[in-house]
């Protein structure tokens, strides 16, 4: 079926959104949201209706829902203020109000008669073998074990990432396909990768089975498939076997010794690692309660294994959003604990990229130890150059250090590794700050607007939008941006800007303050 509205066409059979002859780039969940709203345009659909249809009833934060609606509106030239096509009815729900015409999708014969225009990926394939690891199905009887299947995928992705000759898509982008039946060829086009790994996990008592299949995303051919059974205590060995088999299928000439060296058993204590996986699952939800629960779980993992470096790194990282979102109760005590955990992480995790990169970010953000932090971050990225989240954090650190060109380079790497990242606002925020520091105020404003569109609650991007417009001579937009910033944080003043983000050079915070003062920020 094709739905036609204004200059747009939504093709549900080919899962494509067109504006005229141009094919628009949308993530799978945004496409599903548009499809659901248009198909149900005769009625108001509730938030619960949407969550059931798009997320299969899983818990979804209001911020995540807002992000998808902003992206859907942006894809069809609408906005939250205009609501020309997608209307929000307070306390009731949402409705697609545009005039829609339906027509059948072109038949196979009609498509065959049409001129052949091979669809090109919006992003070029990397110059080395590229792979995305899709979420594994949880085949266990207990749906609460979903975190376990996700943790297995996290570890396999990380293991593959350590092969420098591989290009591995970040988990955040791969997991946008979670809970959905997908077309592997389409996944390959959307993520611009050659290979896709999918599979399943079944945990029953003390036994576990991991099954996987490697698919050529260009042809759809199955290159390899196998399953690995064993005791739960052998989980890391099973993951290593699967990883080795995948690598061997992609590059048969690879020496087994190289594969063996890439293996890294994080801990002998499976209970500790189980808590670590549970904590990782909670970090996907950017709410105060989820953050507190993640921190508790990481602390429990540390209690069970005081040398688990990755748990120290993630526990330290939990304090960063607590500071940024004003969730800290005792700021001095919590800041000191975050720095302690970060130093412990980089000390224990000399070869652990998660420990190094998360610890480094906290040392920069909370301790302002920029030089040491950059050294630790660079070491972590040298070990695992496929860690998209670390490239994002590194971009922010380069902003704070006053290196805008490096910040832009690192942000670009993050976007390429995670092109469908649900937290793209964080990357665009770093890009906006980098352009602001370089004096490119129009580009800073544009990137900040992208970040705001993806996450309307992102205070830093809203501030940079206001400041860059003020210094660029667009006072009306600057005042509008500042008004939004003060809705997010009514206590915002020129005198407390340093609480938002650290800058190594005083001139940079002074420039931000100058722009916001011109936009109307009080002292």
C-alpha positions as a printed NumPy array, in Angstrom:
array([[  0.   ,   0.   ,   0.   ],
       [  1.117,   3.563,  -0.754],
       [ -0.183,   6.473,   1.325],
       [  0.037,   9.823,  -0.507],
       [ -0.118,  13.135,   1.384],
       [  1.145,  16.55 ,   0.348],
       [  4.339,  15.829,  -1.621],
       [  5.072,  12.638,   0.335],
       [  4.483,   8.947,  -0.386],
       [  4.767,   6.24 ,   2.288],
       [  5.24 ,   2.807,   0.689],
       [  4.51 ,   0.148,   3.33 ],
       [  5.492,  -2.791,   1.098],
       [  8.953,  -1.436,   0.277],
       [  9.194,   0.427,   3.622],
       [ 10.202,   3.657,   1.923],
       [  9.254,   7.284,   2.471],
       [  9.545,   9.541,  -0.591],
       [  9.259,  13.299,  -0.988],
       [  8.734,  13.721,  -4.706],
       [ 11.53 ,  11.726,  -6.314],
       [ 13.749,  11.916,  -3.207],
       [ 13.848,   8.963,  -0.823],
       [ 13.912,  10.173,   2.779],
       [ 16.115,   8.477,   5.367],
       [ 14.077,   7.313,   8.388],
       [ 14.81 ,   4.762,  11.088],
       [ 12.64 ,   1.61 ,  11.267],
       [ 10.765,   2.758,  14.386],
       [ 10.025,   6.182,  12.877],
       [  8.698,   4.483,   9.725],
       [  6.52 ,   2.183,  11.865],
       [  5.209,   5.187,  13.815],
       [  4.229,   7.027,  10.621],
       [  2.612,   3.875,   9.231],
       [  0.627,   3.29 ,  12.451],
       [ -0.574,   6.902,  12.693],
       [ -1.634,   7.057,   9.036],
       [ -3.412,   3.688,   9.096],
       [ -5.323,   4.802,  12.206],
       [ -5.915,   8.399,  11.053],
       [ -9.683,   8.151,  11.591],
       [ -9.222,   8.055,  15.362],
       [ -7.128,   9.411,  18.205],
       [ -4.533,   6.839,  19.264],
       [ -3.287,   6.79 ,  22.842],
       [  0.28 ,   6.577,  24.089],
       [ -0.425,   2.982,  25.178],
       [ -1.725,   2.113,  21.688],
       [  1.526,   3.369,  20.167],
       [  3.767,   1.581,  22.67 ],
       [  1.888,  -1.685,  22.089],
       [  2.193,  -1.335,  18.307],
       [  5.744,  -0.012,  17.95 ],
       [  7.535,  -1.336,  21.048],
       [  5.479,  -4.505,  21.646],
       [  4.38 ,  -3.2  ,  25.024],
       [  7.893,  -2.735,  26.421],
       [  8.501,   0.09 ,  28.891],
       [  9.388,   3.267,  26.986],
       [ 10.336,   6.601,  28.521],
       [  8.459,   9.782,  27.63 ],
       [ 11.734,  11.187,  26.285],
       [ 12.115,   8.252,  23.875],
       [  8.523,   8.672,  22.691],
       [  9.04 ,  12.414,  22.201],
       [ 12.243,  11.727,  20.252],
       [ 10.421,   9.392,  17.831],
       [  7.559,  11.854,  17.336],
       [  9.989,  14.703,  16.665],
       [ 11.842,  12.536,  14.144],
       [  8.575,  11.478,  12.47 ],
       [  7.392,  15.063,  12.193],
       [ 10.77 ,  16.206,  10.921],
       [ 10.775,  13.498,   8.215],
       [  7.537,  14.862,   6.734],
       [  8.266,  18.57 ,   7.159],
       [  6.116,  18.994,  10.265],
       [  7.037,  20.232,  13.742],
       [  5.758,  20.081,  17.297],
       [  4.784,  23.747,  17.126],
       [  3.039,  23.63 ,  13.738],
       [  1.423,  20.17 ,  14.052],
       [  0.229,  20.436,  10.463],
       [  0.127,  16.669,   9.929],
       [  0.646,  14.976,  13.306],
       [ -1.463,  16.538,  16.036],
       [ -1.035,  16.052,  19.784],
       [ -4.248,  16.154,  21.787],
       [ -3.301,  16.816,  25.445],
       [ -4.253,  13.997,  27.829],
       [ -5.864,  12.076,  24.933],
       [ -3.268,  11.007,  22.412],
       [ -2.216,  11.657,  18.842],
       [ -3.773,  11.743,  15.395],
       [ -2.579,  12.093,  11.802],
       [ -4.739,  14.944,  10.45 ],
       [ -3.299,  15.362,   6.935],
       [ -5.359,  14.529,   3.855],
       [ -4.312,  11.044,   2.693],
       [ -4.927,   9.246,  -0.597],
       [ -4.357,   5.492,  -0.817],
       [ -3.192,   3.563,  -3.851],
       [ -1.942,  -0.016,  -4.285],
       [  1.805,  -0.491,  -4.433],
       [  3.146,  -1.116,  -7.939],
       [  2.798,  -4.747,  -8.993],
       [  5.805,  -6.903,  -9.674],
       [  5.221,  -6.597, -13.435],
       [  4.874,  -2.831, -13.27 ],
       [  8.035,  -2.614, -11.259],
       [  9.812,  -4.823, -13.763],
       [  8.744,  -2.501, -16.597],
       [ 10.038,   0.557, -14.772],
       [ 13.576,   1.749, -15.447],
       [ 16.006,  -0.062, -13.162],
       [ 17.416,   2.3  , -10.572],
       [ 19.472,   0.297,  -8.085],
       [ 19.016,   1.671,  -4.612],
       [ 22.214,   3.056,  -3.264],
       [ 22.96 ,   3.215,   0.461],
       [ 22.884,   6.725,   1.892],
       [ 26.238,   5.892,   3.475],
       [ 29.065,   4.24 ,   1.567],
       [ 30.245,   0.792,   2.614],
       [ 33.465,   0.951,   4.653],
       [ 36.724,  -0.032,   3.008],
       [ 36.982,  -3.084,   5.286],
       [ 34.595,  -5.925,   6.21 ],
       [ 31.578,  -4.491,   8.036],
       [ 29.035,  -6.185,  10.306],
       [ 25.998,  -5.438,  12.459],
       [ 24.974,  -7.742,  15.32 ],
       [ 21.19 ,  -7.653,  15.616],
       [ 19.414,  -8.285,  18.943],
       [ 19.224, -12.001,  19.721],
       [ 15.864, -13.581,  20.506],
       [ 15.295, -14.623,  24.1  ],
       [ 13.941, -18.169,  23.791],
       [ 13.873, -18.809,  27.523],
       [ 10.644, -19.318,  29.404],
       [ 11.215, -16.221,  31.551],
       [ 10.724, -12.888,  29.733],
       [ 12.639, -11.231,  32.583],
       [ 15.763, -12.874,  31.116],
       [ 15.692, -10.409,  28.198],
       [ 18.623,  -8.569,  29.76 ],
       [ 20.639, -11.815,  29.574],
       [ 20.134, -12.144,  25.798],
       [ 20.978,  -8.448,  25.38 ],
       [ 24.112,  -8.916,  27.469],
       [ 25.274, -11.783,  25.275],
       [ 24.878,  -9.563,  22.206],
       [ 26.733,  -6.749,  23.978],
       [ 29.693,  -9.048,  24.632],
       [ 29.746, -10.522,  21.123],
       [ 29.624,  -7.019,  19.619],
       [ 32.474,  -5.949,  21.87 ],
       [ 34.535,  -9.031,  20.987],
       [ 34.095,  -8.422,  17.264],
       [ 34.938,  -4.745,  17.759],
       [ 38.398,  -5.641,  18.992],
       [ 39.368,  -6.831,  15.508],
       [ 40.743,  -3.636,  14.022],
       [ 40.254,  -4.89 ,  10.446],
       [ 36.488,  -5.177,  11.085],
       [ 33.974,  -2.309,  11.033],
       [ 31.299,  -3.042,  13.664],
       [ 28.059,  -1.08 ,  13.952],
       [ 27.289,   0.173,  17.465],
       [ 24.726,  -1.576,  19.636],
       [ 22.518,   1.535,  19.86 ],
       [ 21.839,   1.446,  16.119],
       [ 21.551,  -2.347,  15.864],
       [ 19.011,  -2.421,  18.684],
       [ 16.592,  -0.126,  16.84 ],
       [ 15.517,  -3.388,  15.147],
       [ 14.746,  -5.13 ,  18.447],
       [ 11.45 ,  -7.005,  18.579],
       [ 10.766,  -6.686,  14.835],
       [ 10.865,  -8.987,  11.837],
       [ 13.427,  -7.452,   9.524],
       [ 14.578,  -7.684,   5.933],
       [ 18.307,  -8.366,   6.154],
       [ 18.981,  -6.671,   2.833],
       [ 17.213,  -3.556,   4.101],
       [ 19.224,  -3.641,   7.317],
       [ 22.381,  -3.822,   5.226],
       [ 21.303,  -0.784,   3.211],
       [ 20.215,   1.278,   6.221],
       [ 23.378,   0.586,   8.22 ],
       [ 25.661,   0.317,   5.149],
       [ 27.224,  -3.009,   6.191],
       [ 28.122,  -6.154,   4.275],
       [ 27.32 ,  -8.756,   6.962],
       [ 24.566,  -9.191,   9.551],
       [ 24.698, -11.577,  12.519],
       [ 21.421, -12.662,  14.102],
       [ 20.671, -15.381,  16.604],
       [ 18.978, -16.513,  19.793],
       [ 19.744, -17.301,  23.423],
       [ 18.034, -19.91 ,  25.587],
       [ 18.843, -20.042,  29.298],
       [ 17.328, -22.853,  31.344],
       [ 18.59 , -23.458,  34.85 ],
       [ 22.346, -23.878,  34.694],
       [ 22.408, -24.541,  30.924],
       [ 22.582, -22.061,  28.081],
       [ 22.375, -22.34 ,  24.288],
       [ 23.542, -19.618,  21.9  ],
       [ 22.637, -19.941,  18.219],
       [ 23.801, -17.637,  15.467],
       [ 23.733, -17.208,  11.738],
       [ 25.863, -14.934,   9.586],
       [ 24.185, -13.468,   6.508],
       [ 25.562, -11.605,   3.509],
       [ 23.379,  -8.486,   3.598],
       [ 23.946,  -7.765,  -0.083],
       [ 22.722, -11.126,  -1.394],
       [ 20.798, -12.542,   1.591],
       [ 22.925, -15.687,   1.452],
       [ 23.583, -17.563,   4.707],
       [ 27.345, -17.847,   5.125],
       [ 27.425, -19.756,   8.386],
       [ 25.097, -21.042,  11.087],
       [ 25.751, -22.975,  14.284],
       [ 24.687, -23.348,  17.89 ],
       [ 26.736, -23.638,  21.062],
       [ 25.511, -25.504,  24.154],
       [ 27.113, -25.574,  27.55 ],
       [ 26.924, -24.875,  31.25 ],
       [ 26.17 , -21.327,  32.332],
       [ 29.627, -21.133,  33.889],
       [ 31.049, -21.591,  30.364],
       [ 29.152, -18.613,  28.91 ],
       [ 32.314, -16.704,  27.989],
       [ 33.775, -19.731,  26.208],
       [ 30.547, -20.166,  24.238],
       [ 30.63 , -16.51 ,  23.211],
       [ 34.27 , -16.875,  22.179],
       [ 33.408, -19.906,  20.029],
       [ 30.636, -17.999,  18.269],
       [ 32.838, -14.938,  17.754],
       [ 35.678, -17.06 ,  16.385],
       [ 33.295, -18.826,  14.012],
       [ 31.918, -15.517,  12.716],
       [ 35.399, -14.09 ,  12.205],
       [ 36.502, -17.301,  10.532],
       [ 33.548, -17.146,   8.139],
       [ 34.348, -13.537,   7.2  ],
       [ 38.099, -14.02 ,   6.865],
       [ 39.071, -17.694,   6.517],
       [ 42.748, -16.825,   6.346],
       [ 42.767, -15.161,   9.761],
       [ 45.171, -16.897,  12.113],
       [ 43.487, -18.62 ,  15.069],
       [ 46.151, -17.183,  17.308],
       [ 44.913, -13.676,  16.515],
       [ 41.408, -14.758,  17.474],
       [ 42.678, -16.272,  20.711],
       [ 44.51 , -13.062,  21.637],
       [ 41.347, -11.026,  21.093],
       [ 39.425, -13.005,  23.695],
       [ 38.989, -11.345,  27.04 ],
       [ 37.318, -13.087,  29.963],
       [ 36.158, -10.195,  32.155],
       [ 35.582, -12.081,  35.402],
       [ 35.417, -15.54 ,  36.983],
       [ 32.382, -14.432,  39.004],
       [ 29.286, -14.994,  36.861],
       [ 26.982, -13.465,  39.46 ],
       [ 28.981, -10.236,  39.293],
       [ 28.759, -10.191,  35.514],
       [ 25.036, -10.919,  35.672],
       [ 24.558,  -7.765,  37.759],
       [ 26.736,  -5.877,  35.272],
       [ 24.46 ,  -6.975,  32.396],
       [ 21.381,  -5.972,  34.403],
       [ 22.942,  -2.549,  34.983],
       [ 23.682,  -2.106,  31.278],
       [ 20.038,  -2.815,  30.48 ],
       [ 18.966,  -0.006,  32.834],
       [ 21.341,   2.534,  31.284],
       [ 19.242,   2.471,  28.095],
       [ 16.523,   4.425,  29.928],
       [ 17.443,   8.037,  30.686],
       [ 15.303,   8.501,  33.778],
       [ 16.3  ,   9.231,  37.345],
       [ 14.91 ,   5.933,  38.644],
       [ 16.628,   3.894,  35.928],
       [ 19.908,   5.693,  36.598],
       [ 19.686,   4.973,  40.335],
       [ 18.882,   1.316,  39.69 ],
       [ 21.752,   0.967,  37.2  ],
       [ 24.158,   2.459,  39.74 ],
       [ 22.898,   0.046,  42.411],
       [ 23.4  ,  -2.932,  40.095],
       [ 26.92 ,  -1.871,  39.099],
       [ 27.794,  -1.391,  42.776],
       [ 26.485,  -4.896,  43.505],
       [ 28.694,  -6.261,  40.709],
       [ 31.69 ,  -4.479,  42.262],
       [ 30.872,  -5.951,  45.694],
       [ 30.949,  -9.449,  44.189],
       [ 34.097,  -8.796,  42.137],
       [ 36.069,  -5.74 ,  43.325],
       [ 38.366,  -6.03 ,  40.291],
       [ 35.643,  -5.907,  37.612],
       [ 36.936,  -2.83 ,  35.764],
       [ 33.989,  -2.358,  33.407],
       [ 31.564,  -2.207,  36.362],
       [ 33.697,   0.526,  37.965],
       [ 33.667,   2.456,  34.68 ],
       [ 29.913,   2.228,  34.223],
       [ 29.217,   3.033,  37.874],
       [ 31.375,   6.147,  37.52 ],
       [ 29.562,   7.08 ,  34.305],
       [ 26.165,   6.9  ,  36.081],
       [ 27.16 ,   9.997,  38.036],
       [ 27.65 ,  12.066,  34.84 ],
       [ 23.932,  12.261,  33.928],
       [ 23.178,  12.688,  37.643],
       [ 25.293,  15.853,  37.606],
       [ 24.093,  17.073,  34.207],
       [ 20.4  ,  16.59 ,  35.045],
       [ 20.622,  17.857,  38.625],
       [ 19.712,  14.468,  40.117],
       [ 22.502,  14.516,  42.723],
       [ 21.387,  14.749,  46.341],
       [ 24.792,  15.42 ,  47.939],
       [ 26.814,  16.881,  45.076],
       [ 30.17 ,  16.977,  46.881],
       [ 29.932,  13.384,  48.134],
       [ 28.614,  11.959,  44.856],
       [ 31.209,  13.807,  42.79 ],
       [ 33.997,  12.462,  44.977],
       [ 32.632,   8.912,  44.674],
       [ 32.371,   9.23 ,  40.88 ],
       [ 36.002,  10.35 ,  40.62 ],
       [ 37.115,   7.514,  42.92 ],
       [ 35.315,   4.958,  40.765],
       [ 36.726,   6.476,  37.573],
       [ 40.309,   6.315,  38.852],
       [ 39.767,   2.742,  39.956],
       [ 38.329,   1.875,  36.527],
       [ 41.306,   3.159,  34.536],
       [ 43.715,   1.54 ,  37.024],
       [ 42.07 ,  -1.894,  36.835],
       [ 41.129,  -1.745,  33.163],
       [ 44.408,  -1.176,  31.359],
       [ 43.114,  -3.349,  28.501],
       [ 39.372,  -2.808,  28.989],
       [ 38.027,  -0.16 ,  26.568],
       [ 34.775,   0.36 ,  28.493],
       [ 36.585,   0.957,  31.788],
       [ 39.119,   3.278,  30.152],
       [ 36.65 ,   5.333,  28.122],
       [ 33.947,   5.7  ,  30.76 ],
       [ 36.498,   6.434,  33.461],
       [ 38.205,   8.98 ,  31.22 ],
       [ 34.963,  10.824,  30.528],
       [ 34.175,  11.153,  34.236],
       [ 37.719,  12.353,  35.002],
       [ 37.232,  15.098,  32.401],
       [ 33.645,  16.01 ,  33.24 ],
       [ 33.803,  15.949,  37.039],
       [ 37.522,  16.192,  37.949],
       [ 38.569,  18.457,  35.013],
       [ 41.691,  16.311,  34.567],
       [ 41.653,  16.852,  30.798],
       [ 45.137,  15.652,  29.813],
       [ 44.977,  12.373,  31.752],
       [ 41.409,  11.823,  30.598],
       [ 42.331,  12.23 ,  26.922],
       [ 45.235,   9.805,  27.326],
       [ 42.964,   7.153,  28.857],
       [ 40.273,   7.751,  26.222],
       [ 42.78 ,   7.442,  23.381],
       [ 44.096,   4.191,  24.854],
       [ 40.581,   2.758,  25.06 ],
       [ 39.826,   3.725,  21.453],
       [ 43.105,   2.207,  20.301],
       [ 42.015,  -1.099,  21.869],
       [ 38.497,  -0.879,  20.413],
       [ 38.166,   1.615,  17.549],
       [ 34.558,   0.482,  16.967],
       [ 33.196,   1.814,  20.273],
       [ 30.746,   4.455,  19.031],
       [ 29.723,   5.737,  22.461],
       [ 33.373,   6.369,  23.307],
       [ 33.853,   8.425,  20.12 ],
       [ 30.869,  10.54 ,  21.223],
       [ 32.289,  11.017,  24.715],
       [ 35.691,  11.795,  23.213],
       [ 34.086,  14.462,  20.994],
       [ 32.696,  16.164,  24.101],
       [ 36.078,  15.952,  25.823],
       [ 37.745,  17.623,  22.827],
       [ 35.134,  20.387,  23.011],
       [ 35.948,  20.997,  26.665],
       [ 39.66 ,  20.901,  25.902],
       [ 39.221,  23.515,  23.168],
       [ 39.94 ,  21.295,  20.128],
       [ 36.884,  21.78 ,  17.884],
       [ 38.318,  20.144,  14.744],
       [ 39.151,  16.947,  16.628],
       [ 35.704,  17.053,  18.236],
       [ 34.072,  17.156,  14.794],
       [ 36.218,  14.272,  13.567],
       [ 35.352,  12.107,  16.563],
       [ 31.649,  12.962,  16.287],
       [ 31.694,  11.951,  12.611],
       [ 33.211,   8.581,  13.565],
       [ 30.466,   8.067,  16.15 ],
       [ 27.721,   8.809,  13.605],
       [ 29.192,   6.429,  11.036],
       [ 29.46 ,   3.626,  13.591],
       [ 25.917,   4.264,  14.852],
       [ 23.898,   5.927,  12.063],
       [ 20.528,   5.074,  13.668],
       [ 21.567,   5.963,  17.21 ],
       [ 18.502,   6.87 ,  19.325],
       [ 20.748,   9.274,  21.251],
       [ 21.91 ,  11.14 ,  18.129],
       [ 21.061,  14.366,  19.975],
       [ 24.147,  13.864,  22.15 ],
       [ 26.398,  13.645,  19.078],
       [ 24.769,  16.637,  17.4  ],
       [ 25.178,  18.592,  20.632],
       [ 28.938,  18.029,  20.562],
       [ 29.015,  19.061,  16.883],
       [ 27.113,  22.262,  17.73 ],
       [ 29.556,  23.157,  20.508],
       [ 32.547,  22.468,  18.248],
       [ 31.232,  24.823,  15.538],
       [ 30.428,  27.413,  18.233],
       [ 34.014,  27.359,  19.529],
       [ 35.292,  27.709,  15.955],
       [ 33.111,  30.8  ,  15.431],
       [ 30.846,  29.096,  12.859],
       [ 27.627,  30.297,  14.474],
       [ 25.196,  29.377,  11.665],
       [ 26.51 ,  25.811,  11.59 ],
       [ 26.417,  25.684,  15.387],
       [ 22.784,  26.82 ,  15.364],
       [ 21.852,  24.225,  12.72 ],
       [ 23.463,  21.339,  14.623],
       [ 21.966,  22.507,  17.917],
       [ 18.535,  22.612,  16.292],
       [ 18.981,  18.998,  15.149],
       [ 19.881,  18.006,  18.702],
       [ 16.86 ,  19.881,  20.089],
       [ 14.569,  18.232,  17.543],
       [ 15.746,  14.781,  18.637],
       [ 15.654,  15.644,  22.359],
       [ 13.694,  18.787,  23.331],
       [ 14.908,  18.424,  26.943],
       [ 18.62 ,  18.692,  26.053],
       [ 19.599,  21.875,  27.931],
       [ 23.132,  22.211,  26.538],
       [ 22.03 ,  22.133,  22.906],
       [ 19.28 ,  24.649,  23.664],
       [ 21.834,  26.985,  25.258],
       [ 24.19 ,  26.728,  22.298],
       [ 21.263,  27.368,  19.939],
       [ 20.443,  30.578,  21.81 ],
       [ 24.066,  31.743,  22.133],
       [ 25.046,  31.004,  18.523],
       [ 21.989,  32.806,  17.184],
       [ 22.687,  35.808,  19.416],
       [ 26.339,  36.073,  18.33 ],
       [ 25.304,  35.408,  14.721],
       [ 22.905,  38.359,  14.751],
       [ 19.62 ,  36.416,  14.88 ],
       [ 18.236,  37.863,  18.098],
       [ 14.652,  36.66 ,  17.632],
       [ 15.708,  33.003,  17.385],
       [ 18.165,  33.547,  20.255],
       [ 15.455,  34.836,  22.592],
       [ 13.168,  31.966,  21.619],
       [ 15.948,  29.477,  22.362],
       [ 16.734,  31.061,  25.712],
       [ 13.076,  30.989,  26.712],
       [ 13.07 ,  27.245,  26.037],
       [ 16.306,  26.789,  28.   ],
       [ 14.798,  28.532,  31.017],
       [ 11.711,  26.326,  30.771],
       [ 14.027,  23.329,  31.085],
       [ 16.046,  24.947,  33.904],
       [ 14.364,  27.969,  35.557],
       [ 17.489,  28.496,  37.715],
       [ 19.752,  29.117,  34.707],
       [ 21.9  ,  32.23 ,  35.162],
       [ 25.073,  33.607,  33.639],
       [ 26.733,  33.132,  37.017],
       [ 26.108,  29.353,  37.136],
       [ 26.883,  28.367,  33.529],
       [ 30.035,  26.553,  34.656],
       [ 27.786,  24.025,  36.389],
       [ 26.519,  22.901,  32.983],
       [ 29.745,  21.916,  31.283],
       [ 33.491,  22.226,  31.97 ],
       [ 35.793,  24.259,  29.73 ],
       [ 39.552,  24.263,  30.01 ],
       [ 39.846,  27.776,  28.562],
       [ 38.085,  30.618,  30.388],
       [ 37.474,  32.434,  27.089],
       [ 35.153,  29.664,  25.915],
       [ 32.782,  29.819,  28.871],
       [ 32.983,  33.621,  28.592],
       [ 31.874,  33.445,  24.945],
       [ 28.951,  31.208,  25.846],
       [ 27.955,  33.595,  28.647],
       [ 28.23 ,  36.584,  26.279],
       [ 25.919,  34.982,  23.742],
       [ 23.356,  34.011,  26.364],
       [ 23.464,  37.472,  27.96 ],
       [ 22.731,  38.985,  24.549],
       [ 19.809,  36.571,  24.268],
       [ 18.531,  37.915,  27.599],
       [ 19.978,  35.603,  30.28 ],
       [ 20.093,  37.366,  33.656],
       [ 23.178,  37.436,  35.838]])
